[in-house]
């Protein structure tokens, strides 16, 4: 009960504010305006979380009543409060103008706080969606917990979202507090690597989290006890998180420092707020704004910390990726170098084998006696030559892969080149009853390129054409300038063809489509890979066009700037 006296000769207007928003029921009694003569008559207005249809004079998160005390008189008012939670509250009496000022500050600071918190939640959730990094989800849940807790403590939950449902607001309060504890403990356990370092502490953390979850259910029976227990676990959670962040700081992780400061400030704010709620200390109403702005700044700092972490991890990923790529390239180079050296070492003795077996086979120094010996010597020579051919291919591909090939550029008379290549393959073609048709190619324009290597490519393609064309087939070779001005050399056969899905594959080293077919021809699947690489080195392209069973066409096209008129 309180009495307002008005000694002046004008009526005075005042606003009465009852400051604890989570009150279940607030009853306000004032002298009835209708029966001024009768002191015993009072009007009753009821509001609060559990009340349907709030009776207040001004809509706000707090209970507000506008009273007018007539001139030269006094009036007595009664307030009755009831609830199943803690009951601590402020009653303030404001002048109307002062009250409007205070409301404006409250509104601005709240808007700032919730705006930043919601932005931070969206921010960390979207980063989580992209990065799938657990830390961001944890941070988002922490912020959701903190925001909901604050919204319920300050009365916004009741006022805007869940009016007239005190049990639901209580449930939200306790659930959000529980979420806070769980995320804080999770955070500590995650960064302190408790699982690896101390199983006991890790288990203690899990017990704490489980307890925080269980308290939600306890609150349905005894809200008061549950909230006290939860506040105690929250205190432990905050201490654990603080230890974790100090540890990060000590490890020299830059954001560990800011994190520790944020967490410490948050813990201090929270402790003060909670202690006020349970009536241990008293905070001035003006502190409300300071608290909200401080909290917003902390949330902002948290975001900065996480932005820094985000930048660091993406940067780190890039660095890792680059290192992995460098390693792979080095490994591949080493392999190619090894192959090149080995092939070279293999060739030297092989040349001796071929040379001496040739001398024996041709009986240069006199007759051998048994004719079988002569046959064997020829076999040795042929096998040696075949081996040399394979080793040469290996040497070539490893040189290409080790980027050790320098083109010996010159002006090539393509008609001569084609004639030479055809002559070399002709013998084999005739053995297989295959006809090679060479189109007439004018001597000019010239093609600039490495003649030896291009000859190697064309011979390779021609031999393949012979290999994969049945007896009686045809091979066509020609060269033209395309409408786009490129020099194009075309080798077409009427052979077995290559299935569309294999056409790209066969350009890879060591790939053969029909090994059983190729085996008796020799070769290890390097020919086309080498051919393509050499054409690539010239800045050109190798195209395959093939119909299974009908034949294959290889087109080598060289860029315009290699054509010399
Ligand atoms: P190899 O030296 O073992 O023949 P290549 O790289 O020259 O290796 O050829 C790879 C594979 O491509 C061959 O095993 C064959 O299956 C296929 N191929 C190449 N040229 C032709 C062609 N003209 N017709 C059909 N298949 C071909």
XYZ file of C-alpha atoms and ligand atoms in Angstrom:
592
model
C 0.000 0.000 0.000
C 1.213 3.492 -0.695
C -0.257 6.950 -0.582
C 0.301 9.856 -2.945
C -0.247 13.350 -1.562
C -0.936 16.363 -3.748
C -0.497 19.620 -1.777
C -0.750 21.752 -4.938
C -3.933 23.294 -6.240
C -3.795 21.463 -9.559
C -4.427 17.783 -10.283
C -1.119 15.844 -10.710
C -0.582 12.993 -13.129
C 1.857 10.132 -12.377
C 2.778 6.806 -13.924
C 3.243 3.838 -11.661
C 5.521 1.087 -12.947
C 5.799 -2.404 -11.542
C 9.083 -3.631 -12.845
C 9.178 -7.385 -12.822
C 7.702 -8.585 -16.065
C 7.668 -12.303 -15.340
C 5.208 -11.936 -12.480
C 2.373 -14.440 -12.689
C -0.262 -12.044 -11.409
C -0.294 -8.353 -10.503
C -3.360 -6.699 -8.985
C -3.615 -2.933 -8.772
C -6.272 -1.254 -6.637
C -7.141 2.410 -6.854
C -9.967 4.523 -5.378
C -13.004 4.241 -7.556
C -13.623 7.369 -9.589
C -17.375 6.859 -9.486
C -17.885 6.987 -5.724
C -15.467 9.585 -4.496
C -17.415 10.095 -1.313
C -16.954 6.466 -0.247
C -13.349 5.658 0.766
C -14.007 1.951 0.864
C -14.705 1.617 -2.873
C -11.766 0.532 -5.009
C -11.331 -0.450 -8.645
C -9.214 -3.595 -9.333
C -7.036 -4.150 -12.439
C -5.368 -7.531 -12.993
C -2.417 -8.361 -15.211
C 0.534 -10.829 -15.331
C 1.801 -13.844 -17.220
C -1.042 -16.100 -16.242
C -3.812 -13.574 -16.758
C -6.090 -13.631 -19.759
C -6.875 -10.101 -20.986
C -4.354 -7.820 -19.286
C -5.803 -4.793 -17.569
C -3.159 -2.052 -17.677
C -3.326 1.619 -18.641
C -0.291 1.594 -20.972
C 0.877 -1.430 -22.937
C 4.504 -2.211 -22.132
C 6.713 -5.056 -20.948
C 6.183 -3.791 -17.408
C 2.861 -3.256 -15.684
C 2.002 0.453 -16.026
C -0.787 2.506 -14.441
C -1.671 6.115 -15.002
C -3.044 7.846 -11.914
C -4.317 11.376 -11.347
C -4.326 12.772 -7.827
C -6.856 15.634 -7.540
C -5.739 19.025 -6.178
C -5.143 19.340 -2.433
C -5.851 15.711 -1.678
C -4.268 12.325 -1.190
C -4.951 8.868 -2.560
C -3.986 5.418 -1.381
C -3.228 2.502 -3.743
C -2.773 -1.200 -3.193
C -0.679 -3.638 -5.144
C -0.862 -7.411 -4.760
C 1.678 -9.693 -6.455
C 1.689 -13.464 -6.750
C 3.825 -16.038 -8.572
C 5.498 -19.415 -8.224
C 8.952 -18.078 -9.033
C 11.174 -15.555 -7.273
C 9.427 -12.342 -6.329
C 11.681 -9.312 -6.480
C 10.423 -6.227 -8.191
C 10.775 -2.460 -8.456
C 7.935 -0.068 -8.095
C 8.679 3.319 -9.634
C 6.579 6.433 -9.817
C 7.395 8.587 -12.820
C 6.523 11.992 -14.083
C 4.964 11.405 -17.513
C 7.754 13.147 -19.499
C 10.582 11.415 -17.617
C 8.846 8.128 -18.180
C 8.719 8.644 -21.954
C 12.488 9.307 -21.964
C 13.175 6.140 -20.037
C 10.978 4.060 -22.340
C 12.800 5.435 -25.395
C 16.199 4.401 -24.007
C 14.849 0.992 -23.092
C 13.406 0.524 -26.550
C 16.548 1.643 -28.395
C 18.917 -0.487 -26.375
C 16.648 -3.515 -26.690
C 16.339 -3.058 -30.439
C 20.123 -2.816 -30.692
C 20.595 -5.906 -28.594
C 18.088 -8.129 -30.366
C 19.091 -6.846 -33.799
C 22.707 -7.743 -33.264
C 21.902 -11.088 -31.682
C 19.587 -12.113 -34.528
C 22.160 -11.015 -37.109
C 24.823 -13.017 -35.279
C 22.580 -16.104 -35.225
C 21.859 -15.863 -38.960
C 25.536 -15.228 -39.652
C 26.819 -18.252 -37.770
C 24.080 -20.534 -39.093
C 24.888 -19.588 -42.685
C 28.586 -20.159 -42.168
C 27.737 -23.503 -40.615
C 25.618 -24.354 -43.671
C 28.592 -23.704 -45.947
C 31.513 -24.946 -43.861
C 29.879 -27.741 -41.829
C 32.158 -26.734 -38.980
C 30.619 -27.768 -35.656
C 31.980 -24.682 -33.878
C 29.597 -22.386 -35.800
C 26.556 -24.488 -34.962
C 27.635 -24.436 -31.342
C 27.993 -20.659 -31.452
C 24.571 -20.268 -33.087
C 22.933 -22.443 -30.413
C 24.729 -20.473 -27.711
C 23.398 -17.204 -29.163
C 19.884 -18.616 -29.504
C 20.046 -19.663 -25.851
C 21.372 -16.275 -24.728
C 18.840 -14.301 -26.796
C 15.832 -16.332 -25.696
C 16.944 -16.229 -22.072
C 17.314 -12.482 -22.181
C 14.026 -12.033 -24.034
C 12.209 -13.947 -21.362
C 14.001 -12.282 -18.457
C 13.245 -8.827 -19.790
C 9.624 -9.665 -20.455
C 9.653 -9.440 -24.247
C 8.727 -13.072 -24.656
C 5.605 -12.593 -22.596
C 4.749 -9.288 -24.154
C 5.225 -9.990 -27.856
C 5.164 -13.734 -28.377
C 3.569 -15.657 -25.575
C 1.129 -13.528 -23.628
C -1.015 -15.162 -20.997
C 1.005 -18.362 -20.857
C 3.288 -18.085 -17.856
C 4.116 -21.797 -17.867
C 5.339 -21.589 -21.464
C 7.442 -18.519 -20.741
C 8.935 -20.298 -17.737
C 9.655 -23.315 -19.910
C 11.358 -21.088 -22.485
C 13.434 -19.405 -19.795
C 14.628 -22.650 -18.352
C 15.177 -24.326 -21.741
C 17.232 -21.434 -23.048
C 19.312 -21.355 -19.877
C 19.826 -25.088 -20.208
C 20.864 -24.628 -23.844
C 23.367 -22.015 -22.698
C 24.909 -24.423 -20.202
C 25.037 -27.290 -22.709
C 26.700 -25.198 -25.425
C 29.190 -23.638 -22.998
C 30.249 -27.048 -21.722
C 30.395 -28.420 -25.270
C 32.535 -25.493 -26.283
C 34.971 -26.078 -23.416
C 35.180 -29.784 -24.044
C 35.718 -29.194 -27.775
C 38.505 -26.667 -27.450
C 40.203 -28.216 -24.432
C 40.151 -31.589 -26.246
C 38.905 -33.129 -23.023
C 38.036 -36.378 -24.774
C 41.702 -37.007 -25.566
C 43.275 -35.329 -22.564
C 41.102 -36.179 -19.580
C 38.370 -38.745 -19.831
C 37.232 -37.918 -16.317
C 36.683 -34.226 -17.119
C 35.037 -35.145 -20.400
C 32.559 -37.383 -18.563
C 31.977 -34.681 -15.952
C 31.079 -32.361 -18.823
C 28.565 -34.837 -20.185
C 27.038 -35.258 -16.718
C 26.724 -31.468 -16.424
C 25.016 -31.282 -19.801
C 22.679 -34.133 -18.924
C 21.856 -32.417 -15.622
C 21.057 -29.173 -17.454
C 18.671 -31.096 -19.699
C 17.065 -32.917 -16.771
C 16.441 -29.608 -14.960
C 14.046 -28.678 -17.742
C 11.808 -31.505 -16.577
C 12.396 -30.718 -12.918
C 11.094 -27.219 -13.656
C 7.714 -28.662 -14.594
C 7.410 -29.877 -10.996
C 9.326 -27.200 -9.108
C 10.329 -24.210 -11.183
C 12.040 -22.402 -8.356
C 14.446 -25.228 -7.468
C 15.121 -25.993 -11.126
C 16.167 -22.440 -11.952
C 18.477 -22.297 -8.947
C 20.126 -25.602 -9.829
C 20.480 -24.498 -13.424
C 22.104 -21.244 -12.397
C 24.626 -23.232 -10.384
C 25.439 -25.473 -13.381
C 25.629 -22.365 -15.558
C 28.245 -20.960 -13.202
C 30.301 -24.163 -13.547
C 29.807 -24.073 -17.338
C 31.016 -20.480 -17.552
C 34.077 -21.253 -15.435
C 34.884 -24.254 -17.659
C 34.495 -22.147 -20.804
C 36.697 -19.463 -19.301
C 39.420 -22.019 -18.577
C 39.096 -23.255 -22.158
C 39.463 -19.809 -23.649
C 42.421 -18.941 -21.415
C 44.005 -22.165 -22.653
C 43.434 -21.047 -26.262
C 44.948 -17.708 -25.415
C 48.007 -19.390 -23.873
C 48.419 -21.525 -26.968
C 48.973 -18.289 -28.853
C 45.735 -18.459 -30.839
C 44.957 -14.795 -31.440
C 41.220 -15.006 -31.052
C 41.690 -16.816 -27.725
C 42.382 -13.452 -26.093
C 39.254 -11.687 -27.380
C 37.252 -14.789 -26.674
C 38.364 -14.866 -23.058
C 37.524 -11.188 -22.597
C 34.091 -11.619 -24.186
C 33.309 -14.620 -22.108
C 34.510 -12.983 -18.896
C 32.413 -9.868 -19.581
C 29.408 -12.017 -20.431
C 29.864 -14.041 -17.248
C 30.149 -10.872 -15.144
C 27.003 -9.347 -16.680
C 25.160 -12.542 -16.182
C 26.275 -13.061 -12.634
C 25.190 -9.512 -11.764
C 21.842 -10.007 -13.435
C 21.184 -13.356 -11.820
C 22.214 -12.134 -8.382
C 19.822 -9.238 -8.763
C 17.036 -11.588 -9.793
C 17.403 -13.719 -6.685
C 17.630 -10.586 -4.581
C 21.276 -10.721 -3.446
C 22.254 -7.380 -4.982
C 20.323 -4.432 -6.312
C 20.943 -2.852 -9.725
C 19.724 0.579 -10.690
C 17.217 0.729 -13.495
C 19.612 2.837 -15.580
C 21.984 -0.129 -15.633
C 19.506 -1.872 -17.869
C 20.595 0.142 -20.928
C 24.274 -0.269 -20.076
C 23.782 -3.988 -19.766
C 22.061 -4.293 -23.138
C 24.610 -2.204 -24.989
C 27.469 -4.044 -23.309
C 25.937 -7.356 -24.230
C 25.509 -6.233 -27.858
C 29.167 -5.246 -28.026
C 30.146 -8.635 -26.667
C 28.023 -10.349 -29.322
C 29.727 -8.217 -31.973
C 33.152 -9.184 -30.649
C 32.112 -12.828 -30.734
C 31.188 -12.376 -34.392
C 34.581 -10.821 -35.092
C 36.283 -13.727 -33.379
C 34.385 -16.144 -35.543
C 34.951 -14.141 -38.698
C 38.644 -14.330 -37.920
C 38.386 -18.071 -37.389
C 36.450 -18.393 -40.662
C 39.115 -16.462 -42.546
C 41.844 -18.510 -40.924
C 40.270 -21.869 -41.762
C 39.506 -20.971 -45.381
C 43.010 -19.600 -45.710
C 44.391 -22.727 -44.065
C 42.387 -24.911 -46.477
C 43.897 -23.063 -49.389
C 47.382 -23.455 -47.979
C 46.790 -27.180 -47.368
C 45.417 -27.628 -50.848
C 48.353 -25.874 -52.409
C 50.821 -27.893 -50.337
C 49.072 -31.129 -51.359
C 49.173 -30.102 -55.001
C 52.838 -29.149 -54.782
C 53.600 -32.502 -53.153
C 51.731 -34.345 -55.895
C 53.554 -32.439 -58.612
C 56.926 -33.050 -56.966
C 56.108 -36.741 -56.567
C 55.099 -36.997 -60.201
C 58.242 -35.182 -61.331
C 60.408 -37.452 -59.206
C 58.722 -40.470 -60.744
C 59.240 -39.114 -64.251
C 62.840 -38.295 -63.485
C 63.395 -41.779 -62.161
C 61.793 -43.259 -65.270
C 63.905 -41.084 -67.541
C 67.129 -42.065 -65.788
C 66.184 -45.733 -65.670
C 65.166 -45.849 -69.307
C 68.448 -44.306 -70.230
C 70.382 -46.817 -68.115
C 68.396 -49.684 -69.653
C 69.043 -48.522 -73.190
C 72.831 -48.645 -72.989
C 73.204 -52.378 -72.252
C 70.292 -53.112 -74.568
C 72.118 -51.500 -77.447
C 75.023 -53.851 -76.759
C 72.660 -56.837 -76.755
C 71.101 -55.778 -80.055
C 74.417 -54.885 -81.661
C 76.249 -58.075 -80.721
C 73.320 -60.376 -81.506
C 73.195 -58.692 -84.913
C 76.909 -59.360 -85.444
C 76.380 -63.016 -84.486
C 73.240 -63.388 -86.637
C 74.984 -61.909 -89.679
C 78.105 -64.029 -89.021
C 80.311 -60.981 -89.491
C 83.308 -62.658 -87.861
C 82.801 -66.081 -89.426
C 80.203 -68.905 -89.595
C 78.445 -70.022 -86.373
C 78.097 -73.694 -87.140
C 74.641 -74.872 -86.050
C 71.851 -73.016 -87.959
C 69.657 -72.940 -84.797
C 72.214 -70.599 -83.211
C 71.741 -68.153 -86.034
C 67.977 -68.284 -85.542
C 68.321 -67.682 -81.794
C 70.648 -64.761 -82.358
C 68.026 -63.220 -84.681
C 65.356 -63.779 -82.028
C 67.559 -62.056 -79.471
C 67.975 -59.121 -81.810
C 64.241 -58.826 -82.531
C 63.213 -59.065 -78.890
C 65.891 -56.557 -78.009
C 64.637 -54.175 -80.678
C 61.090 -54.496 -79.366
C 62.245 -53.856 -75.816
C 64.138 -50.819 -77.010
C 60.991 -49.525 -78.696
C 59.054 -49.791 -75.422
C 61.861 -48.203 -73.433
C 62.027 -45.346 -75.914
C 58.313 -44.715 -75.404
C 58.757 -44.768 -71.636
C 61.649 -42.372 -71.911
C 59.617 -40.086 -74.108
C 56.531 -39.966 -71.882
C 58.632 -39.402 -68.765
C 60.477 -36.609 -70.494
C 57.175 -35.035 -71.468
C 55.828 -35.382 -67.917
C 59.007 -33.982 -66.428
C 58.575 -31.077 -68.877
C 62.023 -31.690 -70.230
C 61.148 -31.568 -73.911
C 62.189 -28.586 -75.949
C 60.821 -28.486 -79.473
C 63.339 -28.214 -82.251
C 61.297 -25.812 -84.398
C 61.759 -25.658 -88.168
C 59.717 -25.126 -91.314
C 58.255 -28.436 -92.413
C 57.246 -29.336 -95.951
C 54.221 -31.378 -94.975
C 53.952 -33.234 -98.326
C 57.508 -34.579 -97.836
C 56.789 -35.492 -94.231
C 53.703 -37.487 -95.192
C 55.542 -39.235 -98.003
C 58.349 -40.273 -95.652
C 55.980 -41.574 -93.002
C 53.959 -43.536 -95.539
C 57.079 -45.141 -96.929
C 58.144 -46.350 -93.480
C 54.778 -47.968 -92.728
C 54.077 -49.243 -96.229
C 55.968 -52.531 -95.822
C 53.966 -53.522 -92.779
C 50.730 -52.429 -94.452
C 51.397 -54.538 -97.516
C 52.168 -57.572 -95.325
C 48.651 -57.149 -93.899
C 47.085 -56.496 -97.326
C 46.196 -52.939 -96.410
C 46.436 -50.068 -98.885
C 47.640 -46.651 -97.816
C 46.269 -43.748 -99.903
C 48.238 -40.533 -99.621
C 46.533 -37.412 -100.939
C 48.543 -34.816 -102.862
C 49.521 -31.947 -100.590
C 50.974 -28.736 -102.048
C 54.534 -27.895 -100.906
C 53.437 -24.511 -99.559
C 52.359 -23.369 -97.041
C 54.876 -24.712 -94.565
C 54.136 -25.862 -91.057
C 56.423 -24.672 -88.250
C 57.196 -27.435 -85.762
C 59.514 -30.185 -84.575
C 59.787 -32.389 -87.660
C 61.304 -35.445 -85.971
C 58.686 -35.501 -83.272
C 55.778 -34.918 -85.639
C 57.094 -37.717 -87.840
C 57.095 -39.928 -84.743
C 53.451 -38.983 -84.077
C 52.280 -39.659 -87.634
C 54.142 -42.949 -87.902
C 52.630 -43.993 -84.619
C 49.112 -43.217 -85.835
C 49.779 -45.005 -89.118
C 51.114 -48.118 -87.363
C 48.036 -48.105 -85.097
C 45.840 -47.826 -88.178
C 47.611 -50.828 -89.703
C 47.348 -52.742 -86.405
C 43.646 -52.197 -86.004
C 42.520 -52.592 -89.617
C 41.676 -56.042 -90.901
C 43.275 -57.313 -94.129
C 41.853 -55.707 -97.270
C 41.255 -52.415 -95.438
C 42.345 -48.908 -96.412
C 44.184 -46.073 -94.768
C 43.917 -42.475 -96.023
C 46.337 -39.717 -95.125
C 45.938 -36.093 -96.154
C 46.601 -32.501 -95.080
C 44.654 -29.243 -95.603
C 44.219 -25.746 -94.264
C 40.875 -25.592 -92.443
C 38.437 -22.688 -93.008
C 39.643 -21.301 -89.657
C 43.195 -21.231 -91.023
C 44.555 -24.187 -89.019
C 46.879 -26.790 -90.516
C 45.079 -30.151 -90.319
C 46.657 -33.552 -90.903
C 44.113 -36.378 -91.161
C 44.726 -40.120 -90.838
C 41.675 -42.279 -91.489
C 41.345 -46.046 -91.446
C 38.560 -48.529 -92.175
C 39.436 -50.627 -89.127
C 37.674 -51.854 -85.991
C 36.937 -48.368 -84.622
C 36.862 -47.113 -81.042
C 33.708 -46.939 -78.867
C 32.716 -43.346 -77.961
C 33.264 -43.944 -74.224
C 36.845 -45.107 -74.930
C 37.865 -42.244 -77.190
C 39.100 -39.979 -74.384
C 40.457 -42.840 -72.269
C 42.970 -44.060 -74.841
C 44.733 -40.705 -74.722
C 45.814 -41.507 -71.153
C 49.184 -43.233 -70.690
C 49.111 -47.047 -70.338
C 45.505 -47.414 -71.523
C 44.704 -50.061 -74.105
C 41.159 -50.874 -75.112
C 41.607 -54.409 -76.357
C 44.824 -55.618 -74.729
C 44.427 -59.117 -76.197
C 44.342 -57.538 -79.651
C 47.272 -55.251 -79.002
C 49.423 -57.756 -77.202
C 50.866 -59.529 -80.169
C 51.516 -56.177 -81.819
C 53.517 -55.064 -78.815
C 53.112 -51.608 -77.281
C 52.144 -50.674 -73.751
C 49.491 -48.042 -74.409
C 51.831 -45.062 -74.563
C 51.722 -44.225 -78.261
C 48.613 -42.043 -78.280
C 49.488 -40.351 -74.986
C 52.849 -39.350 -76.428
C 51.265 -38.266 -79.715
C 48.734 -36.087 -77.942
C 51.393 -34.519 -75.701
C 53.570 -33.650 -78.665
C 50.667 -32.088 -80.540
C 49.785 -30.196 -77.328
C 53.357 -28.931 -77.072
C 52.840 -27.441 -80.515
C 49.742 -25.662 -79.238
C 47.641 -27.945 -81.407
C 44.820 -30.423 -80.841
C 44.328 -34.108 -81.537
C 40.735 -35.083 -82.381
C 39.355 -38.594 -82.616
C 36.325 -39.436 -84.664
C 35.353 -43.069 -84.772
C 32.535 -45.472 -85.517
C 32.798 -48.871 -83.935
C 33.326 -51.447 -86.693
C 33.632 -48.813 -89.431
C 36.919 -47.060 -88.838
C 38.743 -44.300 -87.029
C 39.876 -40.817 -88.020
C 42.592 -38.912 -86.182
C 42.861 -35.211 -86.971
C 45.921 -33.246 -85.861
C 45.239 -29.533 -86.075
C 47.929 -26.889 -85.602
C 47.179 -23.246 -84.853
C 47.119 -20.561 -87.517
C 50.350 -18.928 -86.371
C 52.269 -22.107 -87.269
C 51.233 -21.832 -90.910
C 53.833 -20.028 -93.050
C 52.883 -18.932 -96.576
P 49.770 -49.012 -78.016
O 51.146 -48.509 -78.258
O 49.689 -50.023 -76.931
O 49.012 -49.368 -79.244
P 48.357 -46.521 -78.125
O 48.330 -45.423 -77.124
O 48.983 -46.268 -79.449
O 49.028 -47.763 -77.401
O 46.867 -46.993 -78.348
C 46.042 -47.228 -77.253
C 44.801 -48.002 -77.643
O 43.988 -47.230 -78.498
C 45.094 -49.251 -78.416
O 45.361 -50.330 -77.549
C 43.777 -49.463 -79.152
O 42.863 -50.122 -78.330
C 43.287 -48.065 -79.417
N 43.577 -47.581 -80.778
C 44.580 -46.768 -81.165
N 44.515 -46.493 -82.488
C 43.455 -47.156 -82.972
C 42.855 -47.284 -84.283
N 43.340 -46.678 -85.347
N 41.747 -48.052 -84.405
C 41.227 -48.664 -83.312
N 41.739 -48.586 -82.056
C 42.838 -47.843 -81.883
